[in-house]
Structure formats: structure tokens, C-alpha cells
PDB file of C-alpha atoms in Angstrom:
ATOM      1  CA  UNK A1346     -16.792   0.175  -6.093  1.00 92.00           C
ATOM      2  CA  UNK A1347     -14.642  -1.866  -3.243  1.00 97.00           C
ATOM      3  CA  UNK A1348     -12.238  -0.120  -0.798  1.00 98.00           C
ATOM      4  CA  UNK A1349     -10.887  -0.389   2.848  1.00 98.00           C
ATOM      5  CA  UNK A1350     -10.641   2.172   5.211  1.00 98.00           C
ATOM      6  CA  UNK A1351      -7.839   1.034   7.231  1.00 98.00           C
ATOM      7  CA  UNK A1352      -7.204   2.588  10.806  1.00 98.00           C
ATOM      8  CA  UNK A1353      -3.742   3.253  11.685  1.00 98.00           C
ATOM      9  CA  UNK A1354      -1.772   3.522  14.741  1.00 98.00           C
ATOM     10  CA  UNK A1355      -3.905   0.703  17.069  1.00 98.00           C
ATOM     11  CA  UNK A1356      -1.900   0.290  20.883  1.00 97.00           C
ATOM     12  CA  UNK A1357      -0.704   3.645  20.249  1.00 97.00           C
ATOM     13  CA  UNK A1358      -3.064   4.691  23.480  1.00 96.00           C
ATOM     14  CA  UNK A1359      -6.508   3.570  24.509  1.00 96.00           C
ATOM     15  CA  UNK A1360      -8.119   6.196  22.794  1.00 96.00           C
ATOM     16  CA  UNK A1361      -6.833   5.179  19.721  1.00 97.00           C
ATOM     17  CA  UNK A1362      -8.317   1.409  20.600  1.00 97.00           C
ATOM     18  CA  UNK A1363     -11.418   2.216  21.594  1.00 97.00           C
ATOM     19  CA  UNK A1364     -11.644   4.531  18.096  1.00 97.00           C
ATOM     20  CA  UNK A1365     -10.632   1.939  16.239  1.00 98.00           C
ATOM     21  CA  UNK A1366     -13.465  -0.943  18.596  1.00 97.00           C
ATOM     22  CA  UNK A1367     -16.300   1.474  17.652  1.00 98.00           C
ATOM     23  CA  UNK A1368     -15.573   2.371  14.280  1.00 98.00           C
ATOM     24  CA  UNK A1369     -15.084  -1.791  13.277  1.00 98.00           C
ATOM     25  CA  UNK A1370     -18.435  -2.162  15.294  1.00 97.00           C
ATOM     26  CA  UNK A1371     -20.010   0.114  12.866  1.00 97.00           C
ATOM     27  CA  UNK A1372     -18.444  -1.333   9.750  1.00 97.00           C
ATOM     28  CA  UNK A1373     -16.561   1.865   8.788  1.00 98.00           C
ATOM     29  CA  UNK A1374     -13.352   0.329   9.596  1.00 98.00           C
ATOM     30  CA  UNK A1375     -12.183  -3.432   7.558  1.00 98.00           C
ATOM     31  CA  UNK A1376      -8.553  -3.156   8.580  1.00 98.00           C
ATOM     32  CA  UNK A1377      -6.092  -2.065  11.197  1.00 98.00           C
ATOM     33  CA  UNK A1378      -2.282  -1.530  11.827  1.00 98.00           C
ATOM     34  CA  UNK A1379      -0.913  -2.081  14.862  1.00 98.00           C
ATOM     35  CA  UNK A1380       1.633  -1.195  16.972  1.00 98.00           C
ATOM     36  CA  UNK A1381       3.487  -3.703  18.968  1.00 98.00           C
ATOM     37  CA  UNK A1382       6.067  -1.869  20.900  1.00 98.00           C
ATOM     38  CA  UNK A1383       3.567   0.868  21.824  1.00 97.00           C
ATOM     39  CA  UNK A1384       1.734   1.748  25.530  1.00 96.00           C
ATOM     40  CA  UNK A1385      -1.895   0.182  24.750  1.00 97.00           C
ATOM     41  CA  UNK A1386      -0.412  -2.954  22.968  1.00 98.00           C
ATOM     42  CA  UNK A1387      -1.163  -5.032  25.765  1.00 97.00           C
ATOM     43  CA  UNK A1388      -4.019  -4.196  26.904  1.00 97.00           C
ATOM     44  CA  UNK A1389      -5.654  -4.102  23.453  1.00 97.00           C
ATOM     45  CA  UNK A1390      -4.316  -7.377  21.727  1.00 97.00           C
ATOM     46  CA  UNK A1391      -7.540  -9.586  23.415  1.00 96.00           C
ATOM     47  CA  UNK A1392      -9.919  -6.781  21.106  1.00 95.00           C
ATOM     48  CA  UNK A1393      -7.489  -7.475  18.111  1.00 96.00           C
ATOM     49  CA  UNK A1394      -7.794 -11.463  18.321  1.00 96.00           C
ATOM     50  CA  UNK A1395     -11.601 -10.784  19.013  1.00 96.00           C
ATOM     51  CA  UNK A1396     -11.801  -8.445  15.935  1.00 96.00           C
ATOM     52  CA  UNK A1397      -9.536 -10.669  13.965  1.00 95.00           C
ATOM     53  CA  UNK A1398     -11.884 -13.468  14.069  1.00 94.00           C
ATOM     54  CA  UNK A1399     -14.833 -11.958  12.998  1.00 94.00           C
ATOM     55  CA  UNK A1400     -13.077 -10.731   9.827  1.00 95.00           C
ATOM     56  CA  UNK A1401     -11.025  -7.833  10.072  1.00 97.00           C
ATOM     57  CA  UNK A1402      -7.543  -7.372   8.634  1.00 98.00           C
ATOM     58  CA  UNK A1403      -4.823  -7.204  11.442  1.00 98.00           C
ATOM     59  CA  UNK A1404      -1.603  -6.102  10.681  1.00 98.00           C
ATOM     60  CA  UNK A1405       1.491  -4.453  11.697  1.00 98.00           C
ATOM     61  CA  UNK A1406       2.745  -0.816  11.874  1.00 98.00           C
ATOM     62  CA  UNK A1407       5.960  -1.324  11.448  1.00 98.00           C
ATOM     63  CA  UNK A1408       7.592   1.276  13.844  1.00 98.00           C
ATOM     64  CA  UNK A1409      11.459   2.610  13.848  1.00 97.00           C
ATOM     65  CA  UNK A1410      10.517   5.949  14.357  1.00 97.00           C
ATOM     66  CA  UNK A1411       8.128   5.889  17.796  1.00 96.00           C
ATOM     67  CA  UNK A1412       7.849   2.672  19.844  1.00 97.00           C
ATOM     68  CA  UNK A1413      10.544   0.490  18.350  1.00 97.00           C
ATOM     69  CA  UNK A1414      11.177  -2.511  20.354  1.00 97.00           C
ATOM     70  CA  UNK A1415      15.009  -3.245  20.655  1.00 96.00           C
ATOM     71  CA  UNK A1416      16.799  -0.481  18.724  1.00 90.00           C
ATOM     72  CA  UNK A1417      16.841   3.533  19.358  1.00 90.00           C
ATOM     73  CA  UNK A1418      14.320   5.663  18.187  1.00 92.00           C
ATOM     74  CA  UNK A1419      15.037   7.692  14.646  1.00 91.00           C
ATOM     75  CA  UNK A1420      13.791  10.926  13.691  1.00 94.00           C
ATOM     76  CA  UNK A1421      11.929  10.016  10.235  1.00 94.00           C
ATOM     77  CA  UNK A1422      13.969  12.799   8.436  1.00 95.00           C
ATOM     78  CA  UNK A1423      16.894  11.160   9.685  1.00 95.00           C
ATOM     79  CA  UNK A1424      16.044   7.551   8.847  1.00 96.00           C
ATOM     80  CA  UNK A1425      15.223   8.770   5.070  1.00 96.00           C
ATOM     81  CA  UNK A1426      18.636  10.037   4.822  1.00 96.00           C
ATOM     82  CA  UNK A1427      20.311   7.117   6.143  1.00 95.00           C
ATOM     83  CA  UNK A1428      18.178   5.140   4.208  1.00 95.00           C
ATOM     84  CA  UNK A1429      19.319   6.634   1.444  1.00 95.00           C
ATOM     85  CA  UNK A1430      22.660   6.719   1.599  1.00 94.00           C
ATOM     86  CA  UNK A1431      23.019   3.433   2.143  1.00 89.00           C
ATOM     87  CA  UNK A1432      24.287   4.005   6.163  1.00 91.00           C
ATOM     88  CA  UNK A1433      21.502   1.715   7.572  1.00 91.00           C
ATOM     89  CA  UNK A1434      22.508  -0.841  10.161  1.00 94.00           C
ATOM     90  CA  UNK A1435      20.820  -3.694   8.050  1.00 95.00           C
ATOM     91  CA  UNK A1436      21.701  -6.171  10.729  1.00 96.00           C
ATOM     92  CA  UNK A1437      19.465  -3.776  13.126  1.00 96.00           C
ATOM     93  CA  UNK A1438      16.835  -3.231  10.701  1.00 97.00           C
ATOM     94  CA  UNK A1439      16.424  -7.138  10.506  1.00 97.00           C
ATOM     95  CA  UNK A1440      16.615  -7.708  14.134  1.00 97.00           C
ATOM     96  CA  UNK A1441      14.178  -4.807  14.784  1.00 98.00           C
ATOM     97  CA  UNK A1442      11.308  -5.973  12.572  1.00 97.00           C
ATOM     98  CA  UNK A1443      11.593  -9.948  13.337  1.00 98.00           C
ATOM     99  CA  UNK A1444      11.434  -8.694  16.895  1.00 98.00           C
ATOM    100  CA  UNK A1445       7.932  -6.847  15.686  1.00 98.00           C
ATOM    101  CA  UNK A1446       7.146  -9.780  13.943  1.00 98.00           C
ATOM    102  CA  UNK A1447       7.006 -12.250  16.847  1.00 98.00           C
ATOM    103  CA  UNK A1448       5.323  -9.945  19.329  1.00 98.00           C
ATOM    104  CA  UNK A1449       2.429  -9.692  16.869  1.00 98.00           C
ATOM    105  CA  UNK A1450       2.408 -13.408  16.252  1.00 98.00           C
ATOM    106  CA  UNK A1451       2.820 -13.939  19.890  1.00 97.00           C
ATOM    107  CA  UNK A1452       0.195 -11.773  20.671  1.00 97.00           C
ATOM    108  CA  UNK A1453      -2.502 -12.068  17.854  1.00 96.00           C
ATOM    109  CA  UNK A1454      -2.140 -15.617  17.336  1.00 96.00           C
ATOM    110  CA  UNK A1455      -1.196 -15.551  13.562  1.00 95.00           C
ATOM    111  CA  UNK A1456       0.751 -14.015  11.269  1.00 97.00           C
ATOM    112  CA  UNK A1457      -0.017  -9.737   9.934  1.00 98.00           C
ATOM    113  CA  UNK A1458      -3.038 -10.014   7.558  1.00 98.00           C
ATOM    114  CA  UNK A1459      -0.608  -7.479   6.129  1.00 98.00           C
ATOM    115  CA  UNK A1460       2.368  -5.034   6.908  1.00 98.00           C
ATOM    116  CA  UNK A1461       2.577  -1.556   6.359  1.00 98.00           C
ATOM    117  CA  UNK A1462       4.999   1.408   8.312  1.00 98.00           C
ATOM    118  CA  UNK A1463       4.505   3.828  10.572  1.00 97.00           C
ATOM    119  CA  UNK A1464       5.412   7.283   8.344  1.00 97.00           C
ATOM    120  CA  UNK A1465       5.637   4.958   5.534  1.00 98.00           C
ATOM    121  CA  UNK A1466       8.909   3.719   6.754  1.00 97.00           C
ATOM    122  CA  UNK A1467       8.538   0.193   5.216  1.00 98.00           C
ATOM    123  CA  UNK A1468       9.042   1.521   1.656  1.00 98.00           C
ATOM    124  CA  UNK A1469      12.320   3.010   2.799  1.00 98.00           C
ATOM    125  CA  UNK A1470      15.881   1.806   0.919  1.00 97.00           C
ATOM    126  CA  UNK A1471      16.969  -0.846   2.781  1.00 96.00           C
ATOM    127  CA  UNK A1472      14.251  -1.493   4.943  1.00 97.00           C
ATOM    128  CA  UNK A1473      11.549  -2.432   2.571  1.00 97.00           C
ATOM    129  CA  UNK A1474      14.279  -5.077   0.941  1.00 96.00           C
ATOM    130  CA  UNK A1475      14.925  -6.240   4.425  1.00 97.00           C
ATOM    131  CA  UNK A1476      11.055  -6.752   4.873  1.00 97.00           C
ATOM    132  CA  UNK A1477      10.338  -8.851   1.975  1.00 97.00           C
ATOM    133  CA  UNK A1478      12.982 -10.796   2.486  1.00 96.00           C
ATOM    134  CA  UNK A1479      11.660 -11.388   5.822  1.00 97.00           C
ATOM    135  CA  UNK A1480       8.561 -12.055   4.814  1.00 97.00           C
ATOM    136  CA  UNK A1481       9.106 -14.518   1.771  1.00 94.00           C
ATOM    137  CA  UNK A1482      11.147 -16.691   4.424  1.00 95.00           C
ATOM    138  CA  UNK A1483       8.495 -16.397   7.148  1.00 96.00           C
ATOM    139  CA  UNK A1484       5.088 -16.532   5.246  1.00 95.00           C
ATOM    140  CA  UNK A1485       6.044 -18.543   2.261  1.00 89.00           C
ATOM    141  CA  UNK A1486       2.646 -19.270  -0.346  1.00 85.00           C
ATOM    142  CA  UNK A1487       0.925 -17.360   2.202  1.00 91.00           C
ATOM    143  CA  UNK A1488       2.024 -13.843   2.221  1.00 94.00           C
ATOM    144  CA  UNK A1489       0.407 -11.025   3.537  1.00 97.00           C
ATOM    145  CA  UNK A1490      -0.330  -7.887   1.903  1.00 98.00           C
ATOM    146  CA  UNK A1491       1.792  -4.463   1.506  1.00 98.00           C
ATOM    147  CA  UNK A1492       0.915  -1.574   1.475  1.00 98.00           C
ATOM    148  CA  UNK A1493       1.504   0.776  -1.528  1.00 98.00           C
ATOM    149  CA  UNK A1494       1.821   4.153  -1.207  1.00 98.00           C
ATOM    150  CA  UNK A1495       0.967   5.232  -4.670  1.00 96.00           C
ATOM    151  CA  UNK A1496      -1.160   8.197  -4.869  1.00 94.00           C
ATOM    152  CA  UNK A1497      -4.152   9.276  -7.143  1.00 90.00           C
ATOM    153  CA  UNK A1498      -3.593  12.769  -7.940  1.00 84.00           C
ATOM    154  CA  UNK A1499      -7.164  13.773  -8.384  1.00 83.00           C
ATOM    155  CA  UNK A1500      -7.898  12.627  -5.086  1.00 76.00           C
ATOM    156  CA  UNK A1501      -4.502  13.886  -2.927  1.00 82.00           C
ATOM    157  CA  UNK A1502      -5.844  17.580  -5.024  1.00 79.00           C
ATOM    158  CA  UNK A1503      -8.458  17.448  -2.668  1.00 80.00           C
ATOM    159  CA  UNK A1504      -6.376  18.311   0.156  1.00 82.00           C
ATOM    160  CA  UNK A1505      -4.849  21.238  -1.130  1.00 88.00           C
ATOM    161  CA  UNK A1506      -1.583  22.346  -2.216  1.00 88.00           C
ATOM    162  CA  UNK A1507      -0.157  21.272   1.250  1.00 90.00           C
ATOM    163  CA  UNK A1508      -2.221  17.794   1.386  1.00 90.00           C
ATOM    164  CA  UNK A1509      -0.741  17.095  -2.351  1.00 92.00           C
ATOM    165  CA  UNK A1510       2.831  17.863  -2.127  1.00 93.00           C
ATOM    166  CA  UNK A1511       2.515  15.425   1.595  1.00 95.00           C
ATOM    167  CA  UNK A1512       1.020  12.610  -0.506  1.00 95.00           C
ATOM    168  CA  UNK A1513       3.574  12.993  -3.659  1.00 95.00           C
ATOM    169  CA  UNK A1514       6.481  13.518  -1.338  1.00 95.00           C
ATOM    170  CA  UNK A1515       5.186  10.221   0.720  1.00 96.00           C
ATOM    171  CA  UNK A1516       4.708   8.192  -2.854  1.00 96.00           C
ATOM    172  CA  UNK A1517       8.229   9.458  -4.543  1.00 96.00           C
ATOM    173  CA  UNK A1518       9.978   7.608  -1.464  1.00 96.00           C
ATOM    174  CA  UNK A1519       9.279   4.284  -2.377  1.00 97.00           C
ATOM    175  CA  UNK A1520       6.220   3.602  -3.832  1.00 97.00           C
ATOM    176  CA  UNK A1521       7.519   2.336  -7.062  1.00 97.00           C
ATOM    177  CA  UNK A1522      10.359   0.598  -6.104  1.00 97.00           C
ATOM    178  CA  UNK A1523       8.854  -1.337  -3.345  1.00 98.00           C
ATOM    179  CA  UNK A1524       5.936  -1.750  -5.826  1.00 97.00           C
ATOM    180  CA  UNK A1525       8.790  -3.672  -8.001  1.00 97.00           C
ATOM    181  CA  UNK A1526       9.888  -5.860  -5.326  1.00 96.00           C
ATOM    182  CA  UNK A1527       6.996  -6.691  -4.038  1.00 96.00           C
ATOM    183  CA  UNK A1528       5.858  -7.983  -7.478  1.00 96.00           C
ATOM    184  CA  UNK A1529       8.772 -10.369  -7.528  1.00 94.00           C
ATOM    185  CA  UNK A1530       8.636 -11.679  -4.373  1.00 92.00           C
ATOM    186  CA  UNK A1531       4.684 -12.019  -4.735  1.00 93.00           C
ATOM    187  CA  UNK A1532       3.009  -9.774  -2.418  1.00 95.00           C
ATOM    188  CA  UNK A1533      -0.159  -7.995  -3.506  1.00 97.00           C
ATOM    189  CA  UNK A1534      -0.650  -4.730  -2.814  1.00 98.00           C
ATOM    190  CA  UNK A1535      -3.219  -1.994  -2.779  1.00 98.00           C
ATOM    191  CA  UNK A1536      -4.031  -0.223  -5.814  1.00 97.00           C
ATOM    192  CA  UNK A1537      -3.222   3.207  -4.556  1.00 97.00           C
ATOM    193  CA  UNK A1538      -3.803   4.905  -1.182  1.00 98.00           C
ATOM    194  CA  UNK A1539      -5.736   8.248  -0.250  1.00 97.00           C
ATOM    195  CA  UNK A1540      -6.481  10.214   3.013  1.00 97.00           C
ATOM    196  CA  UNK A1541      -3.016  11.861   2.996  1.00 97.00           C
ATOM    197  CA  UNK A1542      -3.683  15.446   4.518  1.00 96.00           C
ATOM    198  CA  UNK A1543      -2.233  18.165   6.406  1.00 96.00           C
ATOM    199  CA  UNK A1544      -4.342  16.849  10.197  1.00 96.00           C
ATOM    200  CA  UNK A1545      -5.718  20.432   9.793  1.00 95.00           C
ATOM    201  CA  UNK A1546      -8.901  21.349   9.619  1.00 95.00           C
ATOM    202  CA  UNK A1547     -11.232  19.881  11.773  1.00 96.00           C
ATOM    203  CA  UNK A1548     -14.229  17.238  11.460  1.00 96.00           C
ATOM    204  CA  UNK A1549     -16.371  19.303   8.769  1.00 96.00           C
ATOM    205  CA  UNK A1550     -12.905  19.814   6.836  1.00 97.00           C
ATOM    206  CA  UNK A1551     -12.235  15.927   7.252  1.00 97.00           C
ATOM    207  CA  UNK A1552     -15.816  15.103   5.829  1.00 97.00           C
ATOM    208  CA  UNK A1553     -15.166  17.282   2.881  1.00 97.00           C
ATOM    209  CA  UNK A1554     -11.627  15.417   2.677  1.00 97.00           C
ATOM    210  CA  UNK A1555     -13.482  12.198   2.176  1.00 97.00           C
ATOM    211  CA  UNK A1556     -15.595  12.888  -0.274  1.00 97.00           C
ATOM    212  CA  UNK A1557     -13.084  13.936  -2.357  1.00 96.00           C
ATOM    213  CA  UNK A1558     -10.840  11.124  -1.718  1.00 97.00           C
ATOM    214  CA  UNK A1559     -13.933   8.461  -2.300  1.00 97.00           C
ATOM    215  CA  UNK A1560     -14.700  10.643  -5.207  1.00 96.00           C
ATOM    216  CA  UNK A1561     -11.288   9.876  -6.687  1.00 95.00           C
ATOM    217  CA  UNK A1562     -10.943   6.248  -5.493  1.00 96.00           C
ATOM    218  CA  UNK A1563     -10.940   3.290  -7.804  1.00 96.00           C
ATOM    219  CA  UNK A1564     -11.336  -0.597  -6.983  1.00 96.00           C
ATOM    220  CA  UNK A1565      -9.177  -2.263  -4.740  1.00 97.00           C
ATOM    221  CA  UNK A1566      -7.714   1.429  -3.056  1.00 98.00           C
ATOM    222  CA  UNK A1567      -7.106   1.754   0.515  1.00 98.00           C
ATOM    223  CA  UNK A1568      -7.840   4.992   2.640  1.00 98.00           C
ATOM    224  CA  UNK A1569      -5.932   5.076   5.682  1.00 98.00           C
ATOM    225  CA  UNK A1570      -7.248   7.170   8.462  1.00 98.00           C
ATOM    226  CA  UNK A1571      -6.098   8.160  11.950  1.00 98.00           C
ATOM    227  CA  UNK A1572      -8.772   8.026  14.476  1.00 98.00           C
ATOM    228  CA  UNK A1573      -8.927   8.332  18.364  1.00 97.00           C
ATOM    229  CA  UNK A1574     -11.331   9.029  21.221  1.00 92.00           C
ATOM    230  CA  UNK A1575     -10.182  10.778  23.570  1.00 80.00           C
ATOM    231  CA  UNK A1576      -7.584  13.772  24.123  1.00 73.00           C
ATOM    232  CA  UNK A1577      -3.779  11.694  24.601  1.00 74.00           C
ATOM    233  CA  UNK A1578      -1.343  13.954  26.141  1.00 74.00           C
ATOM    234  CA  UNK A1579       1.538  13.796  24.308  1.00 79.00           C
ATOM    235  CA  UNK A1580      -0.438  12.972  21.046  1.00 86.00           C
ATOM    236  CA  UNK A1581       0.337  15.537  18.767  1.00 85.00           C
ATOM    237  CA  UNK A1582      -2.210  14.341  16.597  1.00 92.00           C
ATOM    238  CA  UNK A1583      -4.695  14.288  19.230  1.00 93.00           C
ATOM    239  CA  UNK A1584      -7.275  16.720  18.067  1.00 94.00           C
ATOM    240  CA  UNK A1585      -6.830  15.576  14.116  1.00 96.00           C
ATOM    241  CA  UNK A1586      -7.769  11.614  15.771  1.00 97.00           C
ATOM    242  CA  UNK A1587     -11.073  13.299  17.458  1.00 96.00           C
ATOM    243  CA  UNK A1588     -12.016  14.754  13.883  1.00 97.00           C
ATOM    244  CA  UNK A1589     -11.436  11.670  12.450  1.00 98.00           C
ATOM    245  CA  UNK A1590     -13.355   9.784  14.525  1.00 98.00           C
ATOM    246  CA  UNK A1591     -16.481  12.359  14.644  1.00 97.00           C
ATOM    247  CA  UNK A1592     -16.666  12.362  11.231  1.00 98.00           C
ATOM    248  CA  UNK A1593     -16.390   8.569  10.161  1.00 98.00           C
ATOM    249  CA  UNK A1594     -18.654   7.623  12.915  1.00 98.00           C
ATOM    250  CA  UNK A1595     -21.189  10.040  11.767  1.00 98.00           C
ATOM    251  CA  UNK A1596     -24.586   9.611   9.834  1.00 97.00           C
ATOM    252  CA  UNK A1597     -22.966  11.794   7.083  1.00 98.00           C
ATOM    253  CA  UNK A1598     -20.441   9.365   6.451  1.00 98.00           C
ATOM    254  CA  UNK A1599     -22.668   6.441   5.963  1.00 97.00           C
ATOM    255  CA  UNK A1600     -25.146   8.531   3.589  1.00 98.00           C
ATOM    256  CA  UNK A1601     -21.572   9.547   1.453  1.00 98.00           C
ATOM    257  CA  UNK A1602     -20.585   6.466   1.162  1.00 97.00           C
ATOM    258  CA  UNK A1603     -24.718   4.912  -0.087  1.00 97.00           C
ATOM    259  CA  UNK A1604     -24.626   8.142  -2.352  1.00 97.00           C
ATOM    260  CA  UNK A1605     -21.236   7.308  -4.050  1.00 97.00           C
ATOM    261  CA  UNK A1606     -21.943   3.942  -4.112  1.00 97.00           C
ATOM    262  CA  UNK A1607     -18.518   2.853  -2.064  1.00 97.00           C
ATOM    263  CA  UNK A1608     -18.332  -0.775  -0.276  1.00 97.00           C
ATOM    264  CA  UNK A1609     -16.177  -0.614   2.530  1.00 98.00           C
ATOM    265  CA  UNK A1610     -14.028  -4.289   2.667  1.00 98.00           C
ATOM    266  CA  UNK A1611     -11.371  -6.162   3.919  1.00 98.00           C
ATOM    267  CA  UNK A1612      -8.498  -5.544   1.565  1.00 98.00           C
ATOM    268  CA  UNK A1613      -7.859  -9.557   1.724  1.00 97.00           C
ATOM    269  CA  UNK A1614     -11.098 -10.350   0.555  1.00 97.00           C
ATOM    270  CA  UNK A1615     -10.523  -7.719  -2.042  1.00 97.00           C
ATOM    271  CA  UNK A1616      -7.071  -8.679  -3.166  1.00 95.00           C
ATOM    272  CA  UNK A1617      -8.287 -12.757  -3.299  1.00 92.00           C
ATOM    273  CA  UNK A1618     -11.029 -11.851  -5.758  1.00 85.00           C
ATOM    274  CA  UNK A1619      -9.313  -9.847  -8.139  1.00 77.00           C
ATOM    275  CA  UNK A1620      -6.954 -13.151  -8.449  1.00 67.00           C
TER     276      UNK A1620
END
């Protein structure tokens, strides 16, 4: 069975980078989000080039929430509702991810392997038609991927009550409709993504997390992790990243994954040989 364990949140700080370096090193990690607007952007876009090259997926984070280059910051709960209600600036929304766009292009070299959001955000109302409209007129034939949001409810189970409601609450805002679009406009997608949890627990809860999420997973999913290095003030995820990090780096992890019989992959590669 093929997956990708996709790292989110690269540039977010240099912990997060240097995560993200070792666990691609070790060929945990096939794919990576990035994002552009945030403090370790610049000095981590030579690794991302580097890591590009020698096969990993790059792509961008999408931010409107955090870093966001040229419009305010939203509270996430905020930006649903206005999503929602139809009261987003689409003009801003536009200008805010072609802005993204071109610092990743500028930086990288070439275009997202694929585009995702930071807190889901992409699949939002408004934004997610704004984004494939971007992308059909940028990318053309050559599109990158999206990423769904779709859950497998055997494996977001595994996380407990509070890890499943997270993971269905995350799916019921847009999964399916930007699932729709993307279909017309000829984006592939991800089969269904796992590692949706509470950021509780520590590194032996996180290895338990895994194998229940591999244990669940089906060809062509995506599990998304969050891993850093080093202690980030201002992180609040800080201590969740170190877990993460312990435990996919660990010899436990590779002997789970030989046990259940998981390839790690590129979703690209994935995606081009199921066509």
C-alpha cells in the first residue's frame, strides 16, 4: 500500500526546517507545505530547491490566518464565518494568494508540486473557488495537486472522541465541495487524509496515533504531520512538533511501517500512476 506523509508548516521557524531536512533525509517525509510569508522562509528556500530536486513534493501552505503576505491576519473562526456568508473580500482573497503564488515561484524556482491551506483554509467558500480559478489560469495541462480533506472514519476513531469530531468538523467544511470543483477544473487530489488529532499526548501517544491511522489508510491517502526540532517560543504547538518528530524519526516507526507493509511516496508519483 502507497501513501505520503506530508510535513506541514515548513519556514514557519527553523525548527520546523530542520524537522522537516532530517525527516526527508530519512525517507519518512515525500512532501512538504510551505509557508511563504513566514520567519524561516528565507532562510530555508535554498533546502527546499535542494530537496525539490531530488524528488520531493514542494508546495504551498496557503496562509490567511498566520503569516499572510499583503492582507490582515484572520482568526480561522472568523474567516469560516465570513466565508460562509458570503462577506469575503474576493478581490483580497485573489490578491493574497497570487501574492503567495509568486513568492513560491520566485523562490523555489517552479510552480507548488501542489497547494493545500494552513487550517484547511483552501477548502473554504470563496477561497477554494478563487484558488482553482487561479490555478487553471496559471498552471494550465499542468496542474498541481489539492489537497482533500476527506476523512476515513476508522482511522480519525483512532484519535478519540476529540481527534474524530476535529477531523469530521475539518472534512464537513469543504471537503466535498472543493472535491467537486476540483474534479471539473482537473486537479487530482488525495484519496482521503489522516493524522488529524487533538496535539495531545505526547510521542508514545503519537506512535500509537500512527498505527492506527496507517492501519486505516488505503492507496493513494495522505497523512499530514506537524513536526519540529526544537522548542519555538511562541509556537503553541511546540511540544506536539517535538513528539512528532521523536516518533517519526524513530526505529519504531520504520519497523510499523515494514510490519504493515506501507510505502511512503511522493503523492505526484502516486497520483501519475493511478492515471
Amino acid at each position: 500500500m502507497i501513501i505520503c506523509l506530508c510535513a506541514d508548516d515548513f519556514g514557519l521557524n527553523e525548527g520546523v526546517n530542520s524537522a522537516v531536512q532530517q525527516l526527508v533525509a530519512m525517507e519518512r517525509v515525500h512532501a512538504t507545505g510551505a509557508l511563504v510569508g513566514a520567519p524561516a522562509w528565507g532562510s530555508g528556500v535554498g533546502v527546499l530547491r535542494r530537496m525539490h530536486s531530488e524528488g520531493l513534493d514542494v508546495g504551498l501552505h496557503l496562509d490567511f490566518t498566520q503569516h499572510p503576505l499583503i492582507t490582515s491576519r484572520n482568526k480561522l473562526r472568523s474567516l469560516i464565518v465570513q466565508s460562509y456568508i458570503g462577506r469575503c473580500d474576493r478581490a483580497a482573497v485573489r490578491a493574497e494568494m497570487r501574492a503567495q503564488l509568486d513568492a513560491f515561484e520566485q523562490g523555489v524556482g517552479h510552480a507548488p508540486t501542489f497547494v493545500d491551506g494552513h487550517q484547511h483554509v483552501h477548502q473554504l467558500p470563496v477561497i477554494r473557488d478563487e484558488l482553482l480559478e487561479e490555478l487553471d489560469a496559471r498552471y494550465g495541462a499542468y496542474p498541481p495537486w489539492i489537497r482533500r480533506t476527506r476523512t476515513r472514519p476508522r482511522g480519525s476513531a483512532t484519535a478519540g472522541i476529540r481527534g474524530w469530531l476535529k477531523a469530521t468538523t475539518i472534512a464537513a467544511l469543504g471537503a466535498s465541495a472543493l472535491a467537486e470543483s476540483a474534479r471539473r477544473h482537473g486537479l487530482p487530489q488525495n484519496r482521503a487524509l489522516l493524522g488529524v488529532y487533538d496535539f495531545s499526548g505526547g510521542a508514545m501517544r503519537y506512535m500509537r496515533l500512527l498505527r492506527g491511522w496507517l492501519s486505516a489508510a488505503c492507496e493513494g491517502d495522505l497523512l499530514m504531520c506537524h513536526p519540529g526540532r526544537a522548542i519555538a517560543q511562541g509556537d503553541l504547538l511546540a511540544a506536539a512538533r517535538e513528539a512528532e518528530y521523536q516518533a517519526l524519526a524513530s526505529r519504531q516507526f520504520g519497523q510499523l511501517i515494514r510490519e504493515l507493509g506501507v510505502v511512503l511516496w511522493p503523492m505526484s508519483h502516486i497520483l501519475a500512476d493511478a492515471d
